[in-house]
Tab-separated table of C-alpha atoms and ligand atoms in Angstrom:
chain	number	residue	atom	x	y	z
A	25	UNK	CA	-24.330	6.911	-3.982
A	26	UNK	CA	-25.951	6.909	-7.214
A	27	UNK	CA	-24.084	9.809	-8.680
A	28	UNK	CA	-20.505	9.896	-8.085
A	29	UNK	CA	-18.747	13.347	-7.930
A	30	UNK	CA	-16.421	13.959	-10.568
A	31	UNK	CA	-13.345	13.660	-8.336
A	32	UNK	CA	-14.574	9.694	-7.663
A	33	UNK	CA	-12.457	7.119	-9.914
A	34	UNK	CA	-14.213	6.291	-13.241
A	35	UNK	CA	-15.850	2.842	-11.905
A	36	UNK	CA	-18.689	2.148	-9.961
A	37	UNK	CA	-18.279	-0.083	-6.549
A	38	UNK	CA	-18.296	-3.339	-6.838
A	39	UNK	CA	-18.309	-4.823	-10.596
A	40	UNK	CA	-15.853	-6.728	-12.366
A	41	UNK	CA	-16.666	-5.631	-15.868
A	42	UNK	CA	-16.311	-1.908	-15.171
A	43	UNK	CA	-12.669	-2.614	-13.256
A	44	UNK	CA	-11.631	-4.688	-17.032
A	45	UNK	CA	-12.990	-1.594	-18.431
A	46	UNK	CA	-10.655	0.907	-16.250
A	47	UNK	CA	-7.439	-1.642	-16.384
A	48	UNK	CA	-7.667	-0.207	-20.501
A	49	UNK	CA	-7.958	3.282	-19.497
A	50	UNK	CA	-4.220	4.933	-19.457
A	51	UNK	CA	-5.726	7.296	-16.785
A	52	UNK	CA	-5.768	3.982	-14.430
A	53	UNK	CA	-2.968	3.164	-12.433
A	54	UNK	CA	-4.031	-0.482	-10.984
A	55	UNK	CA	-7.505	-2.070	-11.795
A	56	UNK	CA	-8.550	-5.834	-9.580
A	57	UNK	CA	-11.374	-7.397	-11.486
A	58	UNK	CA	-13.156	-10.226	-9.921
A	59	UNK	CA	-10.281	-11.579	-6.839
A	60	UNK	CA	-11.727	-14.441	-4.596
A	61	UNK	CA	-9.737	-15.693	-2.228
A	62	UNK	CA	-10.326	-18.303	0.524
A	63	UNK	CA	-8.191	-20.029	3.403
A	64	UNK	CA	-9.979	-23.191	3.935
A	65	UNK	CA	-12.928	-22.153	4.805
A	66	UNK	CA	-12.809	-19.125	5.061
A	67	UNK	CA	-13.897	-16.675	2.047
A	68	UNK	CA	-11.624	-13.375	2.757
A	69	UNK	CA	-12.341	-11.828	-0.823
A	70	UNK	CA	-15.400	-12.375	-2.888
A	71	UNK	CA	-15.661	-11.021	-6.851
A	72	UNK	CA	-13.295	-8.204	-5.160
A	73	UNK	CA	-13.176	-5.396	-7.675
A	74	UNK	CA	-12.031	-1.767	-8.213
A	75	UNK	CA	-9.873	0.716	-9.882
A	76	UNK	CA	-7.002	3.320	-9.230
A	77	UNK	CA	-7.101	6.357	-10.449
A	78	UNK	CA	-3.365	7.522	-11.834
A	79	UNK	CA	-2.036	10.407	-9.822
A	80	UNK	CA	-4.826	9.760	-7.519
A	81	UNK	CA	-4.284	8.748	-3.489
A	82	UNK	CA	-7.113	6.340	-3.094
A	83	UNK	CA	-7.744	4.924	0.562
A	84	UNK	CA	-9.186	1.792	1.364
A	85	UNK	CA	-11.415	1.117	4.072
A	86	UNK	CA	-13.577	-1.134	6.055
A	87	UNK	CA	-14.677	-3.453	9.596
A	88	UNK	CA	-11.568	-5.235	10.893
A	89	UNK	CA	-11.329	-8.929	8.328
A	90	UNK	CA	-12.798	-7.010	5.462
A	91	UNK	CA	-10.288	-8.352	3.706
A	92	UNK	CA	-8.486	-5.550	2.813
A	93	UNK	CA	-4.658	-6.602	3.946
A	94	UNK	CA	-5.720	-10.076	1.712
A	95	UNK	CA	-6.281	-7.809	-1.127
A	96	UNK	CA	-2.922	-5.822	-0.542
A	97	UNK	CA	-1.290	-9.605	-0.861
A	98	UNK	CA	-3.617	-10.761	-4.191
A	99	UNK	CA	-1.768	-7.384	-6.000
A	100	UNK	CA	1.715	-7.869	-4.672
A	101	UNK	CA	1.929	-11.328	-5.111
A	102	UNK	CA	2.228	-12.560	-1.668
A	103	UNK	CA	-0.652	-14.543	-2.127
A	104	UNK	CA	-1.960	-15.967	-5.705
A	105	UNK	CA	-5.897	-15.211	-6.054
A	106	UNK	CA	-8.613	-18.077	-6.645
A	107	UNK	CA	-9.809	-16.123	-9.225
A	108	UNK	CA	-10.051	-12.626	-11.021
A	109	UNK	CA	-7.026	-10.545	-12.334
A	110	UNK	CA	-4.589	-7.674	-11.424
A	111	UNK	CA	-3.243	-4.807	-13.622
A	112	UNK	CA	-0.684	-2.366	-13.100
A	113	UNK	CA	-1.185	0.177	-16.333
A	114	UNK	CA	-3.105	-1.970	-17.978
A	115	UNK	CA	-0.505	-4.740	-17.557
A	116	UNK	CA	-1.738	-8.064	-16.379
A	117	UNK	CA	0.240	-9.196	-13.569
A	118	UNK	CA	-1.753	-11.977	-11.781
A	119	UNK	CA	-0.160	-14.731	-10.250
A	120	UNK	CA	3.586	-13.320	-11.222
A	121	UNK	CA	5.942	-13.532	-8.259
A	122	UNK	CA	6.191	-10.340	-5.303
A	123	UNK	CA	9.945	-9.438	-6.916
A	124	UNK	CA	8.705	-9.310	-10.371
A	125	UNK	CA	6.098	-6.829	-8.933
A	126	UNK	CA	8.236	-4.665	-7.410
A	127	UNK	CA	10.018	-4.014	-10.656
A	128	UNK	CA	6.289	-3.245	-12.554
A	129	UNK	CA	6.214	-0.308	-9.883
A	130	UNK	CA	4.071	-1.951	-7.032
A	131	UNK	CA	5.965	-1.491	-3.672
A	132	UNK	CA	4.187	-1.748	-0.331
A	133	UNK	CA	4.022	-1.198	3.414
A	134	UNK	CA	3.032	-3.777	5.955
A	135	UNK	CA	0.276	-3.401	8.388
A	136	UNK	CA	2.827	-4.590	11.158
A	137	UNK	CA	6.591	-3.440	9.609
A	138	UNK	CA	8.702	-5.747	8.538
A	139	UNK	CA	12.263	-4.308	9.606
A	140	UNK	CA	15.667	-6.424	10.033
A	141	UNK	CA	16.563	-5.091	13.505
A	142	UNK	CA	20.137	-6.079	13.662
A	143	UNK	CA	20.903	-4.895	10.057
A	144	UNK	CA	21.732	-0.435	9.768
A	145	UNK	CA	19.104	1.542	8.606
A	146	UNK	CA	20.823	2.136	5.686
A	147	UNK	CA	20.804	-1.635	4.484
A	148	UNK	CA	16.858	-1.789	5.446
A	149	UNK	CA	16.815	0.672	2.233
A	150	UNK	CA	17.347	-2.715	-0.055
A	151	UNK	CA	15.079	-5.287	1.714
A	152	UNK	CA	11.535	-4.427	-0.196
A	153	UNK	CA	13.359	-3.289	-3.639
A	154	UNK	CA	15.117	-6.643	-3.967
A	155	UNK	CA	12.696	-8.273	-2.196
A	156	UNK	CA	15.283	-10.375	-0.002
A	157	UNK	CA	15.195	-12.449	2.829
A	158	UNK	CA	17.591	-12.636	5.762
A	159	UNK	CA	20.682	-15.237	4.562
A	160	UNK	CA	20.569	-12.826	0.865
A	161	UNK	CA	20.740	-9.143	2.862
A	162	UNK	CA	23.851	-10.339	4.696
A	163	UNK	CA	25.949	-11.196	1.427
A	164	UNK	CA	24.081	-7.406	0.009
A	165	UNK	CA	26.581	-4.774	-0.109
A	166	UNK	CA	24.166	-1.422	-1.147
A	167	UNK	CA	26.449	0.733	-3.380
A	168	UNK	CA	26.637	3.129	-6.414
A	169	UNK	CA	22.808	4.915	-7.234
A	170	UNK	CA	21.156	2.487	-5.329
A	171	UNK	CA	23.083	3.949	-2.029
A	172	UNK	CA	22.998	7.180	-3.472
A	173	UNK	CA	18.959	6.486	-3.918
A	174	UNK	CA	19.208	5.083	-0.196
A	175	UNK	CA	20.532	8.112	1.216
A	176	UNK	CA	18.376	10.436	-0.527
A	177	UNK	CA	15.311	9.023	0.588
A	178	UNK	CA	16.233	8.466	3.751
A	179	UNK	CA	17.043	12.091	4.309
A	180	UNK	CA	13.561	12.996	2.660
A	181	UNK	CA	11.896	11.117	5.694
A	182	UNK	CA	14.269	13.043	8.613
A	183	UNK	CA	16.706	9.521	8.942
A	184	UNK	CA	19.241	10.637	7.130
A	185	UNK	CA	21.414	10.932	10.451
A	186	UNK	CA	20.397	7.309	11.670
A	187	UNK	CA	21.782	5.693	8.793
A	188	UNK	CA	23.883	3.723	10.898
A	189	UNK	CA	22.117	2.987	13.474
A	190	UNK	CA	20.861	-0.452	14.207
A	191	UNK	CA	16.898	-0.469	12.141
A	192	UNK	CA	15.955	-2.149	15.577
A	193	UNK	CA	16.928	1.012	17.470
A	194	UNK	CA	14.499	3.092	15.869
A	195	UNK	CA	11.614	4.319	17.262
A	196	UNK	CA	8.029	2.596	15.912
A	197	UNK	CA	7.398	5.908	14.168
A	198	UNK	CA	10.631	5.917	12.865
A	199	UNK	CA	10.606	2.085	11.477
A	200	UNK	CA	7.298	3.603	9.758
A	201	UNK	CA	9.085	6.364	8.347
A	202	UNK	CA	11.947	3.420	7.286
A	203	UNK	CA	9.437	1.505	5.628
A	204	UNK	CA	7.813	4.328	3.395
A	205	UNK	CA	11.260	5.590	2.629
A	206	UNK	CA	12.290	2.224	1.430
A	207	UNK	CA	8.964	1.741	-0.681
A	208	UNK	CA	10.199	4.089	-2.747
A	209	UNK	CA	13.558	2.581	-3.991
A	210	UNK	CA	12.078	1.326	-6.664
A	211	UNK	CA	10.925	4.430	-8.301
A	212	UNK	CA	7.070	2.774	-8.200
A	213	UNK	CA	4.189	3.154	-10.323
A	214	UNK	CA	1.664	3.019	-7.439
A	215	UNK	CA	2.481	2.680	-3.418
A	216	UNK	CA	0.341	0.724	-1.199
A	217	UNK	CA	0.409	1.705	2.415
A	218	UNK	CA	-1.434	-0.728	4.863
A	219	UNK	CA	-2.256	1.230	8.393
A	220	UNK	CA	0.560	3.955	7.661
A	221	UNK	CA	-0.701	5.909	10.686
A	222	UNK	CA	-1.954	2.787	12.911
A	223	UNK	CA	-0.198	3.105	16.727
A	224	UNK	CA	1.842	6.668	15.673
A	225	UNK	CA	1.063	9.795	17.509
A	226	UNK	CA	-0.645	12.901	15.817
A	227	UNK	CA	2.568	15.136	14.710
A	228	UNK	CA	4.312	11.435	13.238
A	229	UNK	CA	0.699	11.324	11.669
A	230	UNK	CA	0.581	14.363	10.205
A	231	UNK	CA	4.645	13.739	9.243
A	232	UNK	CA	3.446	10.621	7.154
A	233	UNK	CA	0.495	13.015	5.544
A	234	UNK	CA	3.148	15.325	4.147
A	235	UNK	CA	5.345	12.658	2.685
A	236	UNK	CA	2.714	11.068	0.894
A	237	UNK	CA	1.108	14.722	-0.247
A	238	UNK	CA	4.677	15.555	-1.543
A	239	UNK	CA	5.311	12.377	-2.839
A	240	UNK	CA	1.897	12.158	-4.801
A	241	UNK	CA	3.002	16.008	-6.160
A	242	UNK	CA	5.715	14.074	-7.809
A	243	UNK	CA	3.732	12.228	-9.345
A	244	UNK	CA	3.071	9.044	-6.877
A	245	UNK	CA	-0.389	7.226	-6.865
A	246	UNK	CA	-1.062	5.686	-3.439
A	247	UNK	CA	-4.001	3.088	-2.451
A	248	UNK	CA	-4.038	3.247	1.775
A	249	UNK	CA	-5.570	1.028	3.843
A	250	UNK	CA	-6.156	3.608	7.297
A	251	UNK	CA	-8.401	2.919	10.107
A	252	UNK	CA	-8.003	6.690	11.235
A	253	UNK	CA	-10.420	8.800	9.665
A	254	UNK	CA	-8.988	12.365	9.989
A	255	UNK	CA	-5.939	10.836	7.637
A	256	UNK	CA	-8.670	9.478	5.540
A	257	UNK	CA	-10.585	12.528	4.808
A	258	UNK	CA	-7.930	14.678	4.770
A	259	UNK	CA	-5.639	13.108	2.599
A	260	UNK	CA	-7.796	10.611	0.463
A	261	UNK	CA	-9.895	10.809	-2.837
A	262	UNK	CA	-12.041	8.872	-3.305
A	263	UNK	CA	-12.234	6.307	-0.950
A	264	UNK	CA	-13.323	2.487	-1.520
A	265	UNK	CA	-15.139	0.917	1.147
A	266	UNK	CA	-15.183	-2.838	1.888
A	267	UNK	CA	-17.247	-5.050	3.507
A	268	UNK	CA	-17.139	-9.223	3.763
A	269	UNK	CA	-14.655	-9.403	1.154
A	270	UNK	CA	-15.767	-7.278	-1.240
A	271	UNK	CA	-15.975	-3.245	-2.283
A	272	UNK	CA	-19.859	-1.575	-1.149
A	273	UNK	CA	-18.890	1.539	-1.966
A	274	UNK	CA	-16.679	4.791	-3.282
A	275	UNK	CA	-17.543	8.156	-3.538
A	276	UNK	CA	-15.159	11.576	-2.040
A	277	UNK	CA	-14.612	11.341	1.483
A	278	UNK	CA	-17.773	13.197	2.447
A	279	UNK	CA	-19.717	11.106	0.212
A	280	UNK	CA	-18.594	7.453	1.952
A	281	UNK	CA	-19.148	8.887	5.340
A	282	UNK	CA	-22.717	9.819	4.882
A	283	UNK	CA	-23.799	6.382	2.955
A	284	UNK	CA	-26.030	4.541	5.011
A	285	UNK	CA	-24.590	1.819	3.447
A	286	UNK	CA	-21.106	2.344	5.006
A	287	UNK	CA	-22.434	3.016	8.071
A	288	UNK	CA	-24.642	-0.298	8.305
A	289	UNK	CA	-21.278	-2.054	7.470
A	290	UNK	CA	-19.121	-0.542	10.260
A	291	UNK	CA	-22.240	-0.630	12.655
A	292	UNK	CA	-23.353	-4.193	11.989
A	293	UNK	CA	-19.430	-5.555	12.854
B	327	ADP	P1	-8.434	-6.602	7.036
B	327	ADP	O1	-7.062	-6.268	6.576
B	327	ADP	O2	-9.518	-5.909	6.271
B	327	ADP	O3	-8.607	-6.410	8.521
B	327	ADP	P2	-7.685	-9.324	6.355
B	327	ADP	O4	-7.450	-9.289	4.890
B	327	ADP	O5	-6.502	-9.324	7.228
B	327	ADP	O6	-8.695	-8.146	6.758
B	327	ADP	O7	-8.535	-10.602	6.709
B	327	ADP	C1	-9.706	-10.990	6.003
B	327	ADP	C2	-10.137	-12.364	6.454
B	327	ADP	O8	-9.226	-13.339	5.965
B	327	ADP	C3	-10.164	-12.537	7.970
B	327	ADP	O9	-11.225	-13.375	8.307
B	327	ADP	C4	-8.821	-13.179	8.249
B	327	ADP	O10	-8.865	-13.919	9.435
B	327	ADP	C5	-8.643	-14.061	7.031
B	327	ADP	N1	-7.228	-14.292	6.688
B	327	ADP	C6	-6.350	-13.364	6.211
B	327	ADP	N2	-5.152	-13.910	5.971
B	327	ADP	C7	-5.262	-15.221	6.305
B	327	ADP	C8	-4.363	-16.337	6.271
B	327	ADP	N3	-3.101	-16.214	5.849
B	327	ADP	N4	-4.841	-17.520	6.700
B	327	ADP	C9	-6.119	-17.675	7.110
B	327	ADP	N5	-7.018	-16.676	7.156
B	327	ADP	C10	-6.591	-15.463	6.761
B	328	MG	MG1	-5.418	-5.511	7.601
């Protein structure tokens, strides 16, 4: 992909100095520049860099270990990079804590949802926006706008009426649905989904596609991590592809899928 179409985000694949470039340009949401990251041995991201286009819903994808759900963790601050930097609108936020994210307007989804079962669906609402763990939620009352918030979101993703229910009660689709409602309590910047339509069936699917279609309407930039390539190339534009750690390519949706590049990566794994 030598020449990127115009609807492609304004850096090429791959280099650190053209994501510093983009983290200055107010047209770019979030920019990574040059993330390694290792577990003992193992190298999960290497010189991992690339840009998000404001307004823009950006997928990520790549082989299984690519490192993309490490890369989700390097920009949220659930895990502190070796090296490089993030930036959310040009703001460096490397190495601050996950709450402190949150409130810079990163929010996220988990690849496998992270749901308190025995709390209501309602109090779910609170968990990723205040960032709290177990002993904290049970002392949380959720009250005033941020209830109000609650409520409103939860009846823009259909579980308005389930409010009360236990969260464990809900379906798998539904504790999706719970998850990208509550992503949004924070009134974010940019939302990260990881695998938003991994293990639903096709009408939950194409339920998630219209959230995020509406949502990005309003004004929501979303990077996606999705293994299911009908979501992809519907929804997503560009799309970054990652290999070994580190981005090999971006280019529209038609573009990545006919780049023999891309398709030595997915082959070769
Ligand atoms: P992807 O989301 O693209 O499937 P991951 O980011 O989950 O890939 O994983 C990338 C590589 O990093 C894999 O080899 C994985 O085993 C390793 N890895 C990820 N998280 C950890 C961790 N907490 N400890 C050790 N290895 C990890
Ligand atoms: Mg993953």
């Amino acid at each position: 992909m030598t020449a990127l179409p115009a609807s492609a985000a304004a850096v090429g694949p791959g280099s650190a100095a053209d994501a510093e470039m983009a983290a200055r340009d107010p047209s770019t949401s979030l920019a990574v520049s040059g993330i390694d990251k290792s577990f003992g041995g193992i190298q999960a991201l290497t010189d991992c860099s690339l840009a998000v286009r404001k307004g823009s819903i950006t997928a990520l994808i790549g082989p299984n270990g690519s490192g993309k759900t490490t890369l989700f963790n390097c920009i949220t601050g659930f895990y502190e990079p070796d090296r490089g930097r993030v930036y959310v609108r040009g703001v460096p936020i490397t190495g601050r804590r996950p709450s402190d994210i949150v409130h810079l307007g990163v929010m996220r989804t988990f690849q496998v949802t992270r749901i308190f079962r025995r709390m209501t669906v309602l109090e779910n609402m609170i968990v990723p926006v205040r960032q709290l763990t177990l002993r904290a939620l049970f002392t949380a009352a959720i009250k005033g706008h941020e209830r109000d918030r609650a409520e409103a979101l939860l009846e823009f993703v259909g579980l308005q009426d389930l409010r009360h229910e236990q969260a464990g009660s809900l379906s798998f689709g539904q504790q999706k649905l719970l998850e990208l409602g509550a992503a949004l309590m924070a009134e974010p910047e940019i939302v990260l989904l990881d695998e938003p339509a991994g293990g639903l069936n096709p009408v939950m699917i194409e339920k998630i596609a219209g959230y995020v279609r509406e949502l990005n309407g309003r004004g929501v930039t979303f990077l996606i991590i999705e293994h299911n390539m009908g979501f992809v190339m519907n929804l997503c534009d560009p799309v970054i592809v990652m290999h070994r750690g580190t981005v090999i390519a971006q280019g529209s949706p038609a573009a990545v899928r006919e780049d023999p590049i891309v398709l030595d990566a997915y082959l070769g794994d």
